[in-house]
Structure formats: C-alpha cells, structure tokens
XYZ file of C-alpha atoms in Angstrom:
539
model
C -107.115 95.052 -70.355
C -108.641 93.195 -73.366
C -106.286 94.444 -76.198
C -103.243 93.796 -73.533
C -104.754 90.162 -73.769
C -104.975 90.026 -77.058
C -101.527 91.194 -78.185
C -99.759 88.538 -75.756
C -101.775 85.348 -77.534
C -100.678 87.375 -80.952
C -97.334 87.396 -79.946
C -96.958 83.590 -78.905
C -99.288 82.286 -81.960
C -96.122 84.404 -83.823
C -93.527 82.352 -81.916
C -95.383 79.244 -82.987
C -95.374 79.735 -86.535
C -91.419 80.842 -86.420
C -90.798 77.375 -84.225
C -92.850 75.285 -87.132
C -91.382 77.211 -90.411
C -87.869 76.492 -88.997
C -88.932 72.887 -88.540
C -89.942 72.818 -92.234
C -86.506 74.768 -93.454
C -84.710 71.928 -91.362
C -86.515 69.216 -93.236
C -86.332 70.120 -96.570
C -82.349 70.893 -96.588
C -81.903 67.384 -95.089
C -84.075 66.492 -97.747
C -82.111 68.432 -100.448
C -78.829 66.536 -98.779
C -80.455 63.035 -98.976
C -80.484 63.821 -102.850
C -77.394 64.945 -103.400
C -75.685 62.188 -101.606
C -77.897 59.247 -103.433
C -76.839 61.181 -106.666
C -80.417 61.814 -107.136
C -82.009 58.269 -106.542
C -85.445 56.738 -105.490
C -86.286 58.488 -102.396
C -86.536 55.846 -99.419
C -88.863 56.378 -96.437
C -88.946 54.570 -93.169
C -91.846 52.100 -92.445
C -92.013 51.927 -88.253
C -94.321 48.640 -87.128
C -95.944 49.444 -83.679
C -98.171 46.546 -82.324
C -101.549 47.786 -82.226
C -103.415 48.997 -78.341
C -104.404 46.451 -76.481
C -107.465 46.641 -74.181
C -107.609 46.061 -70.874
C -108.854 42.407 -71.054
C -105.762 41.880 -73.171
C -103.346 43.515 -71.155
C -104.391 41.780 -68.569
C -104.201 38.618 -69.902
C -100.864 39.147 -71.353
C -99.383 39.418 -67.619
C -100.057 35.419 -67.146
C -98.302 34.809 -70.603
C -94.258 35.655 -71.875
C -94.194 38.708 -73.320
C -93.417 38.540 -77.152
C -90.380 41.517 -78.723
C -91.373 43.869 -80.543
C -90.207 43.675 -83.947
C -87.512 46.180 -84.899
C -87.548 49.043 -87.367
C -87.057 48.104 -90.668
C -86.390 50.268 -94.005
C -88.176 49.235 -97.112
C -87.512 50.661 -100.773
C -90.650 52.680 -101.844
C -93.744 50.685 -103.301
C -91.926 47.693 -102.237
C -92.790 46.943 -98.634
C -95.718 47.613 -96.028
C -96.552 47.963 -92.778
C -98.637 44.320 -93.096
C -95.945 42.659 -94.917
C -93.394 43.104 -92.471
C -96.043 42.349 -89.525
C -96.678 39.226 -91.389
C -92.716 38.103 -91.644
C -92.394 38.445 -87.671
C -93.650 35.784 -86.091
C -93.242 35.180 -82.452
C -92.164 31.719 -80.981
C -95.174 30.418 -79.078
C -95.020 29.759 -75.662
C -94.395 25.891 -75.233
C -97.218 23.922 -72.861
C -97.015 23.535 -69.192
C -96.447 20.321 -69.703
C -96.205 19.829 -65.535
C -100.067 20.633 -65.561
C -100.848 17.915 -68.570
C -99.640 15.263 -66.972
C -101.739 15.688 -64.127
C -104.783 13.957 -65.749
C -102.591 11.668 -68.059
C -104.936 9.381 -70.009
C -102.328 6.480 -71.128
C -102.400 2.878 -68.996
C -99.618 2.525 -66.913
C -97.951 -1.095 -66.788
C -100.199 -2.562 -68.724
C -98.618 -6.118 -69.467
C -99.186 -6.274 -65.611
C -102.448 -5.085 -65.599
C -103.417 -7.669 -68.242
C -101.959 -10.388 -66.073
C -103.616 -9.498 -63.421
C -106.918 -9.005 -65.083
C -106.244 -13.073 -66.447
C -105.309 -13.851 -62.853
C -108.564 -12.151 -61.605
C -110.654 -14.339 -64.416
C -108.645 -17.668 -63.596
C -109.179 -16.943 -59.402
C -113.151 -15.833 -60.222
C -114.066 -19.133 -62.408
C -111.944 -20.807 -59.580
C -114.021 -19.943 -56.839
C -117.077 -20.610 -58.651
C -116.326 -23.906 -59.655
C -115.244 -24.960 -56.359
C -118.489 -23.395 -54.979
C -120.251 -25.403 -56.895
C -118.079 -28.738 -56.301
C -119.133 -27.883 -51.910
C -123.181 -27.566 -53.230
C -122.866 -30.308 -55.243
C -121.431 -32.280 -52.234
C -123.405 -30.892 -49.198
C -126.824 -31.928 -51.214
C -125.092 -35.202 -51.745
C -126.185 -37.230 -48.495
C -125.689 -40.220 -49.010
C -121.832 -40.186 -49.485
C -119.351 -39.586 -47.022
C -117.808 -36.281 -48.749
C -120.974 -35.017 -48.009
C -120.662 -35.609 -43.997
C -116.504 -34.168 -44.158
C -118.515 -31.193 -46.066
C -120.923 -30.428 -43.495
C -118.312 -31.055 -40.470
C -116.238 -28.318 -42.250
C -119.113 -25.950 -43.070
C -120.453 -25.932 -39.524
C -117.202 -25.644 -37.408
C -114.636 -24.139 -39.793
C -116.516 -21.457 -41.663
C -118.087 -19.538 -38.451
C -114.783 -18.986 -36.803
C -112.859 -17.637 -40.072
C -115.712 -14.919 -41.002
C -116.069 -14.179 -37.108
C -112.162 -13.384 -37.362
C -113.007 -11.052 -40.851
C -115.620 -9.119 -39.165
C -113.713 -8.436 -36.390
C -110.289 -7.651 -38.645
C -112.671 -5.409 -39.834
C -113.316 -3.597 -36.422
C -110.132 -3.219 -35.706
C -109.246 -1.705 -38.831
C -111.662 1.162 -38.113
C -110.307 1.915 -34.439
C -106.660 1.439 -35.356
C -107.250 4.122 -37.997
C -109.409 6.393 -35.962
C -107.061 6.138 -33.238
C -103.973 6.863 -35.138
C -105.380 9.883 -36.440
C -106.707 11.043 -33.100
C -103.637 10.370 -31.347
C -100.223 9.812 -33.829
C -97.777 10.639 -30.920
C -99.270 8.139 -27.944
C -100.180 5.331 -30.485
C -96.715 4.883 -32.308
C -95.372 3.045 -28.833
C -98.925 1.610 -28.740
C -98.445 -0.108 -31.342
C -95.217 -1.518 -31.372
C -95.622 -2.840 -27.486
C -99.294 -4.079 -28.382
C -97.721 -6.162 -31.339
C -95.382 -7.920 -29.059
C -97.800 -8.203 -26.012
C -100.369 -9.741 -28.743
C -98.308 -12.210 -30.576
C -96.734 -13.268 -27.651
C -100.358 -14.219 -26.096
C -101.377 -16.048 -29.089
C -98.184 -17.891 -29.627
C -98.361 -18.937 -25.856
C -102.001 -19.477 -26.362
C -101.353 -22.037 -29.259
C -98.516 -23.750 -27.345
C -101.200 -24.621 -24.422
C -103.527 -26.033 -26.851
C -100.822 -28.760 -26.853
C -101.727 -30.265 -30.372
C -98.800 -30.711 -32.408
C -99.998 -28.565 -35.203
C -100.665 -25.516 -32.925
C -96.955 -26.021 -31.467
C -95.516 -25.161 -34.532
C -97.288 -21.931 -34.817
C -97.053 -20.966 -31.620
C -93.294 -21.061 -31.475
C -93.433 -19.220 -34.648
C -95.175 -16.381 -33.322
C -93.438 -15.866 -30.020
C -90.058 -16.023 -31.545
C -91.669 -12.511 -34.066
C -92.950 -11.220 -30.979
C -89.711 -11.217 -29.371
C -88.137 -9.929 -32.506
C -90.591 -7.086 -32.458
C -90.051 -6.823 -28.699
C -85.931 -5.948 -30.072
C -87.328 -4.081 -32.702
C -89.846 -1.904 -30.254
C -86.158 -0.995 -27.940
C -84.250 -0.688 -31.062
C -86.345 2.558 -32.268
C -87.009 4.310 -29.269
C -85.480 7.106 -30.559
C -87.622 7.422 -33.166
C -90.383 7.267 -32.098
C -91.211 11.179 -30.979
C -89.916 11.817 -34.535
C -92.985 9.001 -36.415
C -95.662 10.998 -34.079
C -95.247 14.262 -35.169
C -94.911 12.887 -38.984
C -98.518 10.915 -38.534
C -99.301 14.188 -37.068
C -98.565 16.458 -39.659
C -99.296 14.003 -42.588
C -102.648 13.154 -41.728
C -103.777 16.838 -41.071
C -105.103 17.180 -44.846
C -107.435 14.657 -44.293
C -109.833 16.326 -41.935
C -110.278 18.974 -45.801
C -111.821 15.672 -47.396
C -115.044 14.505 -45.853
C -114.624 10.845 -48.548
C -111.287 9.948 -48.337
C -111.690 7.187 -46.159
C -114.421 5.850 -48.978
C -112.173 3.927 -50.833
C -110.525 2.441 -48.203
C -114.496 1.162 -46.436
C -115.410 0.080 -49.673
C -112.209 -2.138 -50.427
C -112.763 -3.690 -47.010
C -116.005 -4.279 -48.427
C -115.374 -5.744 -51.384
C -112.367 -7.943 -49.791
C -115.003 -9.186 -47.163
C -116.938 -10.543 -50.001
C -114.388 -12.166 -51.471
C -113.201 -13.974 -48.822
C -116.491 -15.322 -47.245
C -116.850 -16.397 -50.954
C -113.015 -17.502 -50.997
C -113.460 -19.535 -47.908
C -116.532 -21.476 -49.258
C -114.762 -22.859 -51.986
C -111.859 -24.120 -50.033
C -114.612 -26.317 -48.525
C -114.898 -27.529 -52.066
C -111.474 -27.395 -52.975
C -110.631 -29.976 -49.926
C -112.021 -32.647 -52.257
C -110.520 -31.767 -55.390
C -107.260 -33.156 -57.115
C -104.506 -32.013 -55.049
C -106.045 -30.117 -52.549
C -102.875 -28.781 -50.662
C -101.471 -27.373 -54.120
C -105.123 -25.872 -55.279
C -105.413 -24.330 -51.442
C -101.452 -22.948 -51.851
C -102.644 -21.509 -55.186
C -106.178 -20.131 -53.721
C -103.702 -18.494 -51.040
C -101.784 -16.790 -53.333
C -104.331 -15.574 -55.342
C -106.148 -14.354 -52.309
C -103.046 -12.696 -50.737
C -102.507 -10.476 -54.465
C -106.065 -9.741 -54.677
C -105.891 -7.969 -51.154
C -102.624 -6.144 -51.637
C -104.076 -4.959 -55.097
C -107.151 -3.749 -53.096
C -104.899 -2.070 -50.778
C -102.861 -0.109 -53.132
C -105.747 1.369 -55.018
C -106.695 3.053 -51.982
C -103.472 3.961 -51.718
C -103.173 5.223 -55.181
C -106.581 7.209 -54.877
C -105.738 9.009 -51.310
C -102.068 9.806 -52.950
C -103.356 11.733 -55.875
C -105.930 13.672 -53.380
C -103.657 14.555 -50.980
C -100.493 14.882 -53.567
C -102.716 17.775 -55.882
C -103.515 18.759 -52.466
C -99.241 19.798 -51.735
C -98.181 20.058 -55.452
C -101.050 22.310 -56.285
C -103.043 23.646 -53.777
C -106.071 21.391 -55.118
C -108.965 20.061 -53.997
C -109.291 16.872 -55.720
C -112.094 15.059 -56.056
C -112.158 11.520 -54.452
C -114.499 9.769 -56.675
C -112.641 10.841 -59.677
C -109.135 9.682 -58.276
C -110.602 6.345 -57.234
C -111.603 5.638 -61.232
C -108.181 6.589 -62.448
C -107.241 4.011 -59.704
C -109.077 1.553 -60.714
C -108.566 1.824 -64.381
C -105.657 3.747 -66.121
C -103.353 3.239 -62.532
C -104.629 -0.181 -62.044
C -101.677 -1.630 -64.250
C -98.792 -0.008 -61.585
C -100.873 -0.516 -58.577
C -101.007 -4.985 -59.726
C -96.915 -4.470 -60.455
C -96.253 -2.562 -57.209
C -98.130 -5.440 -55.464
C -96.159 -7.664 -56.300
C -92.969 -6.273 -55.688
C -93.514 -3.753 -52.393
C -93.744 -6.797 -49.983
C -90.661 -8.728 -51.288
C -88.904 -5.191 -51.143
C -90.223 -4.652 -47.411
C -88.612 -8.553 -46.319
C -85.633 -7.484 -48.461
C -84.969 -4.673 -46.344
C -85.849 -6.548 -43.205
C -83.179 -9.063 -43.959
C -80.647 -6.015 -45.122
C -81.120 -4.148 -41.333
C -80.820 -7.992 -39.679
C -77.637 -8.605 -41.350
C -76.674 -4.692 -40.732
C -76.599 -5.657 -37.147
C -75.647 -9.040 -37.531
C -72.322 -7.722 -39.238
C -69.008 -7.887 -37.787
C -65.210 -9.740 -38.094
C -67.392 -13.060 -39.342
C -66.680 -13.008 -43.233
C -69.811 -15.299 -44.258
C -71.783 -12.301 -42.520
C -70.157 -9.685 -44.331
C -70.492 -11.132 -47.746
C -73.610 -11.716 -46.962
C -74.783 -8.076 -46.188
C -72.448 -7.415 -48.855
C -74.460 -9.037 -51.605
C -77.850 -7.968 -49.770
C -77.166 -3.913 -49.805
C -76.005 -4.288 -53.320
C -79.670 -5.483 -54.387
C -80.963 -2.864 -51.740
C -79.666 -0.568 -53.713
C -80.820 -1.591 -57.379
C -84.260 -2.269 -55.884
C -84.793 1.039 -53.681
C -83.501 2.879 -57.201
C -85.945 0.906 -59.679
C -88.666 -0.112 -57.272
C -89.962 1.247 -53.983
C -93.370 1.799 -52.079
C -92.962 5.945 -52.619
C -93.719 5.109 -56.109
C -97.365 5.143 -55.762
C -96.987 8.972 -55.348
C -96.191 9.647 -58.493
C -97.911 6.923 -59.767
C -101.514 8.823 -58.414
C -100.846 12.613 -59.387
C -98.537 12.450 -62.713
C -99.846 8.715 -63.908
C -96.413 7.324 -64.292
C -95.467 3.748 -64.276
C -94.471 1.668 -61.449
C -90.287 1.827 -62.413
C -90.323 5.402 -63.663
C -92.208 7.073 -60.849
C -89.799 4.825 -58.437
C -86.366 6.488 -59.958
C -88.381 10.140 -59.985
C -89.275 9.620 -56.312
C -85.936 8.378 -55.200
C -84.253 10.726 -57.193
C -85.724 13.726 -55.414
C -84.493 11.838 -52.184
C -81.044 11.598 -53.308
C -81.123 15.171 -54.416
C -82.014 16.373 -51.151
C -80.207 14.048 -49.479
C -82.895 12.464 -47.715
C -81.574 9.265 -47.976
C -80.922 8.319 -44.897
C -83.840 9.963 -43.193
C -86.407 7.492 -45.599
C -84.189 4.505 -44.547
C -84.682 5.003 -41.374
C -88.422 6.063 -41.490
C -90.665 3.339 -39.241
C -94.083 4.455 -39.998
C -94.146 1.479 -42.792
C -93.043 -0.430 -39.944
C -95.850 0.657 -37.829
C -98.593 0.071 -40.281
C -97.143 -3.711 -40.656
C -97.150 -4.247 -37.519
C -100.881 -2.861 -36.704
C -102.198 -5.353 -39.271
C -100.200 -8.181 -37.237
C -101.765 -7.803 -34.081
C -104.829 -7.156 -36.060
C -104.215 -10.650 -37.195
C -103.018 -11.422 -34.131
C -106.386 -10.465 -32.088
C -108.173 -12.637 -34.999
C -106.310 -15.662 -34.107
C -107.242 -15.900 -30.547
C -110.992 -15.487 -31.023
C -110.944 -17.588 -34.183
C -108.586 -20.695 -31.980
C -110.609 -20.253 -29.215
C -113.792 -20.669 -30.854
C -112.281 -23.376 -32.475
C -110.848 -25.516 -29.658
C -113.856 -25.688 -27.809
C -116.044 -26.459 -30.538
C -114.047 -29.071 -32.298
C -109.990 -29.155 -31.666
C -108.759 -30.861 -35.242
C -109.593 -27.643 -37.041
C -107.705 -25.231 -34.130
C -104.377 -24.845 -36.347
C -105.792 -24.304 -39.705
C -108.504 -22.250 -38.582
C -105.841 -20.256 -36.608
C -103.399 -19.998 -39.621
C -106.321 -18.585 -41.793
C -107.234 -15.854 -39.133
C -104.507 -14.310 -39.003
C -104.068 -13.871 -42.411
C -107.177 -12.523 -42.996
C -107.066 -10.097 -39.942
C -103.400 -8.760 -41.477
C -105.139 -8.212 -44.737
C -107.865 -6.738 -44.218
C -106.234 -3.948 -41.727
C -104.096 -3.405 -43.794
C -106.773 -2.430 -46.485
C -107.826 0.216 -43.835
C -104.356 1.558 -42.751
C -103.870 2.210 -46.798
C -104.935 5.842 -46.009
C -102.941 6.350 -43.291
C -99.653 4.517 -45.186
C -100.665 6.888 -48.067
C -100.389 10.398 -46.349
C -97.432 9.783 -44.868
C -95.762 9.111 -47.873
C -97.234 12.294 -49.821
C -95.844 13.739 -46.934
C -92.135 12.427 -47.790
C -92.035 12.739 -51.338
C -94.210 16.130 -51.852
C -91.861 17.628 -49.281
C -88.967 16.842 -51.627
C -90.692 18.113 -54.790
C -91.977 21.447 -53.411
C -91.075 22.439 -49.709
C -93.496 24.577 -49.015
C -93.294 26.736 -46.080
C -96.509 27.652 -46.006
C -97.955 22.997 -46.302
C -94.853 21.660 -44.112
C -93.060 22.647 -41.088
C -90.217 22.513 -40.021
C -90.303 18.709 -38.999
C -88.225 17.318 -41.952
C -85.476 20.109 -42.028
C -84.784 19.769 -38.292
C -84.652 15.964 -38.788
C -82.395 16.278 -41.527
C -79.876 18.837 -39.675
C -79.680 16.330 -37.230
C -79.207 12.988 -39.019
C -76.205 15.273 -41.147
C -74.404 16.891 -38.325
C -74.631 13.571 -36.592
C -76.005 14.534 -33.109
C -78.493 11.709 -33.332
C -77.204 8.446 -33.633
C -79.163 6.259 -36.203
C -79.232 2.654 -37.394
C -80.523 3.076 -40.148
C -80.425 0.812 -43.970
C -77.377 1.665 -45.726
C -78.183 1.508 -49.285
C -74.403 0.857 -50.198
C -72.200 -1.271 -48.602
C -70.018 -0.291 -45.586
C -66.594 0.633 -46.509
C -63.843 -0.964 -43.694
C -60.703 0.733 -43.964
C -57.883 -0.772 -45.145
C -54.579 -0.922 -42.507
C-alpha cells in the first residue's frame, strides 16, 4: 500500500518538472527571437506599477471618495526607468470640495453697506431717544413752567394706556402662535373672520367716540375690515389647502425645544425699546418740530421692529432649512449669532424692501380684479405686473431661506429661491399662497384688540389723547405680533423653498404635488398674482 503511494506522488512530481522545463524551453526561444529581431540590441524588460494593498481602514474609506485609475503599463529602456519614477509621474486629479457643504457656515457679511446703515441708523435712533429722555426729565423736574404741567398731563394719561396695549400685544402674540400650531386647519378661517369682526368693532368703536380725530380713523378701519371681509370670501378655496401647509410646516418644530427663543427674546427686547421709545416722545412733543421728529421716531421705530422680526426669521430658517436640506439638527443659539451678525446686513435690506413688496402685490391682485374694457385700468395693471415681476425676480420674502442656511445676500438668495420656483413651476402656486396673508392679518387684529383697550382707557380717563393714543396702539400691537408670528412665517417658507431644492419623500408629503397637479390641469380655479401681464387676444 505504501510503495503504491509512493510511486503515484513520484509520478506527478515527474509531470511537474516536464510542465516547468517546457515553460523554460518556451521562454528562452522567445528570448532567442527577441534578439534576433532587435538585431541583437539592449534587452528591454517590462516595469508593471500595481498600487500597493490597502487595509481595511483604507478601503473603507476609499468607498466615500472617487476612485482614482490605475496607471497603465508602461515599458522603460533598461537602467533607465523604475517602478518609483513612473509612480511619481502619475498623479491623480484630486477630488474638488463639496463646495454645497462650505457654504453652509459661510463666514463673509452679507449686504453690508446696509448693515452699516442700519448700524448708523441704530446709533442716530439710540442718542435720539436718550436725548429726548433727558429733554422729558429735564422738564417734569421743572415745576415751575408750564412744559412741565403738559409733561406730567402726558406722562400720567398717555403713557399707561400705550404700554398696557404692548403688554397685551404681547399676550396675544403667544396665544396666536400657540394656537396656530395647535390647530393650523380651524385657525386659518379664524383668523381671517376675527380680523374683520375686530377692525370693524374698533372702527365703529372710534366713530362713537364722536371726536373728529377718532372719525377719521374709524372710517379708516372699517373700510380694511370690509376689504378683508372680500378678501376672507375671496379665498375660501384656499383655505383647506393653508391648514394642511401650517400643518405640515410647523411639524419640525416640536424636534427643537428653543426655537421659539429668539422670537420671546425679540419681543423682549422690542418691549424695551418702545416703553423707552414712548418716553421720549413725551420729550420730543417740546422739541423743534415735533410732528417731523415724531414722523422720524416712527420710522425709526417701525425698521427697528421689522429688523427684530426678520432675525428670528433668519435664525428659525437656517434651523429648520439644515433640518430639510440636511437632515441636521442645528443648533439655535448658534443660528441666532450668525443672525445677528454676519446675516444681519440682508436681514436690515430685506426689511426694508419685504413690506413695500407685500403692498406692491396687494395693489397688483386689486388692479387684477379691478381689470377689464377700462384702458386707464389696464395700463395701470399693466405697468404694476411689470414691476411685480422685476421685484418677485430680484427681491422677495423667500429670500431669507437662503439667506439663513447658505449666507447669501438679500438679491442673490432672492433670484436662487425664485429660480427653483420657476424651475418647478411653482409659480403660480407661491402667488397664490395666503399664509403671508394670514400672518398680516393676525398682527392686525392683534393691533386691533390693542386699540380698543388702549381708546377705551383713554376716553374715560381724559378724551383729547383718545386718537393718538389709539393710532399708537395699534401699531405697536401689529409689531410686536408680528415679532412672534416670525417663527411661524419662517417654517412655512422653509417649507416652500426646501421642497423645491430637495423633495424629499421621506420630509414632505404629498401636499405640494397634489396642489400643483391641480393648479396645472386647471380643475381648481385660482385668482391668483400674475407675474406677467395678461395677454388679450387680438381680433
């Protein structure tokens, strides 16, 4: 059994050595052939470059990066070339940056003449108030004169009223938000038959007062409250559509414990201000000019809010944008610096230009409606969409999206964000979106509320101060809710524009789509903004 063994591994160990001295035999008459067809030349070998084994931390991190070729097979004369030099001649193209991801925590100032105006503005408006505070000290202590008496009047039954309005625009802000985000669908027509209902009462309420002042106002407010009584009927169709967007926009919040921060602390800041603000219009009443300085004081006031307002904005957009565009969780603190320092620039421009673009289009859907055979009515919707259309392309309130997660400025991020609408045809669907609409009109019956404590109060303490006292109410109540519906204003945009960027299945439903397949196939009739002018056939 053994030597039977032992004579089959002899016989294949035989086989082996036959197999390998052919191999040899092969090699050196292709050898021999080589020579005789160089004529007897150098002798030229092949020099293969194989990339050295990679571990298993390296392979693993080369599956997140492009794979680099592999350099070909080269031949090299003899002596002449190694396997290092030729390693050394191939280099691979490096993989260019993600430059998505680096913009993310851009560090460069946006807008930043703006900013710098602003920043003067803030200075001028600060040493303003101060100076004036100290022109209504310097008069109260001054009792022997009659400034002093006019002083006190206005200190005792002017200023109670107007910071009893603030706190309570301050209330409201808080339950209009809560409620909004506890129920979107039942307090869309909430809110738009509240705002009539409200503005309606106080504009009836000023017109019994029966002081000529008052009148003026009143009529005022009941002929808005009938236009947003029009405007309530005019989107009824919309509104089961806005409910269901509040709905699914402000479902990310409940993942961020602070977001609201910025928004309570704004409302803080801007109730300081104008208890400090209102002060020095006591002092102001004595100064050169006083209707001009109180104009100017007005103005500076009404910036100051919106500026307030639009950093929260800015600082819930980036949290809630990183939130669709990249899945993260973003801290609030650190979005509310870059708000207040290398955004603050776009957030001062964007102030200044959101409102007049919000009347703009007001006055482009009036004249919409308005249009017909007259020719004075059609140029004049004419002209209007035209600048609609430069001004929705160049500047626009979905700016601040952009503005918050890639740190664009105000123009830019406005033709990025209504570019991705035009590419996705969503048009139409933003033009006719009312949840800006709704967030206005919250903050007028905010102010609305304000002015019927703050005249009541008022008229039965002393009447001459009713319609100023009333004016100033209201304004502050619109302000200051509208500091606290900034969160609420910001989530539905990230909604809008991070929808167009990335439609996630997975972050959106299908909400948008639906409304989209509806507003093209036209089995929804809308009245919505045309951003170009209507074309009338020609006979």
């Amino acid at each position: 059994m053994g030597a039977a063994v032992t004579e089959e591994m002899g016989r294949v160990a035989g086989e082996k050595e036959e197999k390998l001295d052919s191999v040899v035999c092969e090699a050196k008459t292709d050898g021999d052939q080589k020579k005789e067809l160089h004529g007897g030349g150098a002798t030229r070998e092949v020099v293969v470059v194989l990339d050295p084994p990679q571990n298993q931390s390296e392979t693993r991190v080369s599956r997140l990066q492009t794979q680099h070729p592999v350099a070909p097979i080269q031949v090299a004369p003899h002596g002449t070339a190694t396997s290092a030099t030729v390693a050394a001649e191939f280099r691979p193209t490096p993989t260019p940056p993600q430059i998505g991801l680096a913009t993310l925590n851009s560090r460069v100032y946006t807008n930043r003449i703006s900013l710098l105006l602003f920043v003067l503005h803030l200075l001028v408006a600060a040493a303003a108030v101060c100076f004036f505070c100290y022109k209504a000290i310097q008069g109260l202590l001054d009792f022997s004169s009659s400034k002093a008496q006019k002083e006190r009047h206005v200190l005792k039954f002017w200023l109670p009223p107007i910071e009893g309005a603030s706190v309570l625009s301050i209330v409201l802000a808080f339950v209009w938000q809560k409620a909004v985000r506890t129920w979107p669908s039942v307090m869309v027509p909430f809110i738009l038959w509240t705002c009539f209902l409200s503005t309606m009462a106080a504009g009836i309420l000023l017109l019994c007062f029966s002081l000529p002042a008052t009148d003026g106002l009143g009529v005022a407010l009941i002929a808005f409250s009938i236009g947003a009584g029009l405007y309530a009927c005019w989107v009824t169709r919309r509104i089961a559509f806005t409910g269901k967007v509040f709905e699914n926009a402000l479902r990310p919040v409940c993942k961020f414990r602070d977001l609201n921060g910025p928004a309570y602390l704004m409302m803080g800041v801007g109730f300081l201000w104008i208890s400090a603000w209102c002060f020095a219009v006591i002092g102001a009443l004595n100064f050169y000019y006083p209707a001009l300085t109180i104009l100017g004081l007005v103005l500076s006031l009404a910036w100051t809010a919106e500026v307030m307002r639009n950093v929260a904005n800015l600082t819930v957009s980036r949290v809630i944008a990183l939130y669709y565009l990249r899945g993260m969780q973003s801290n609030t603190q650190f979005s509310f610096q870059r708000a207040t320092t290398i955004n603050l620039g776009s957030a001062c421009l964007g102030s200044l230009f959101v409102p007049t673009i919000e009347a703009l289009r007001i006055i482009a859907r009036g004249l919409n409606l308005l249009e017909g055979e007259d020719e004075f009515m059609f140029s004049c919707a004419h002209c209007c969409l035209r600048v609609m259309e430069c001004i929705f392309r160049y500047g626009n309130s979905w700016a601040f999206v952009h503005i918050a997660a890639y740190g664009r400025g105000f123009v830019a991020a406005s033709k990025s964000t209504w570019g991705l609408f035009e590419r996705h045809r969503m048009e139409e669907l933003v033009d006719s979106d009312i949840t800006s609409a709704v967030c206005f009109l919250t903050g007028v019956t905010s102010g609305a509320l304000s002015l019927i404590f703050a005249a009541s109060w008022t008229f039965s303490s002393h009447k001459r101060y009713t319609a100023t006292v009333s004016l100033l109410a209201f304004f502050v109540g619109y302000l200051m809710t509208r500091i606290g519906m900034a969160l609420t204003h910001a989530c539905v945009a990230c909604y809008y524009v991070c929808y167009a960027e990335s439609p996630n299945p997975r972050l959106f439903d299908s909400t948008i789509p639906e409304r989209l397949s509806q507003i093209h196939s036209a089995r929804e009739s809308f009245v919505s903004t045309p951003r170009f002018p209507r074309r009338t056939p020609t006979t």
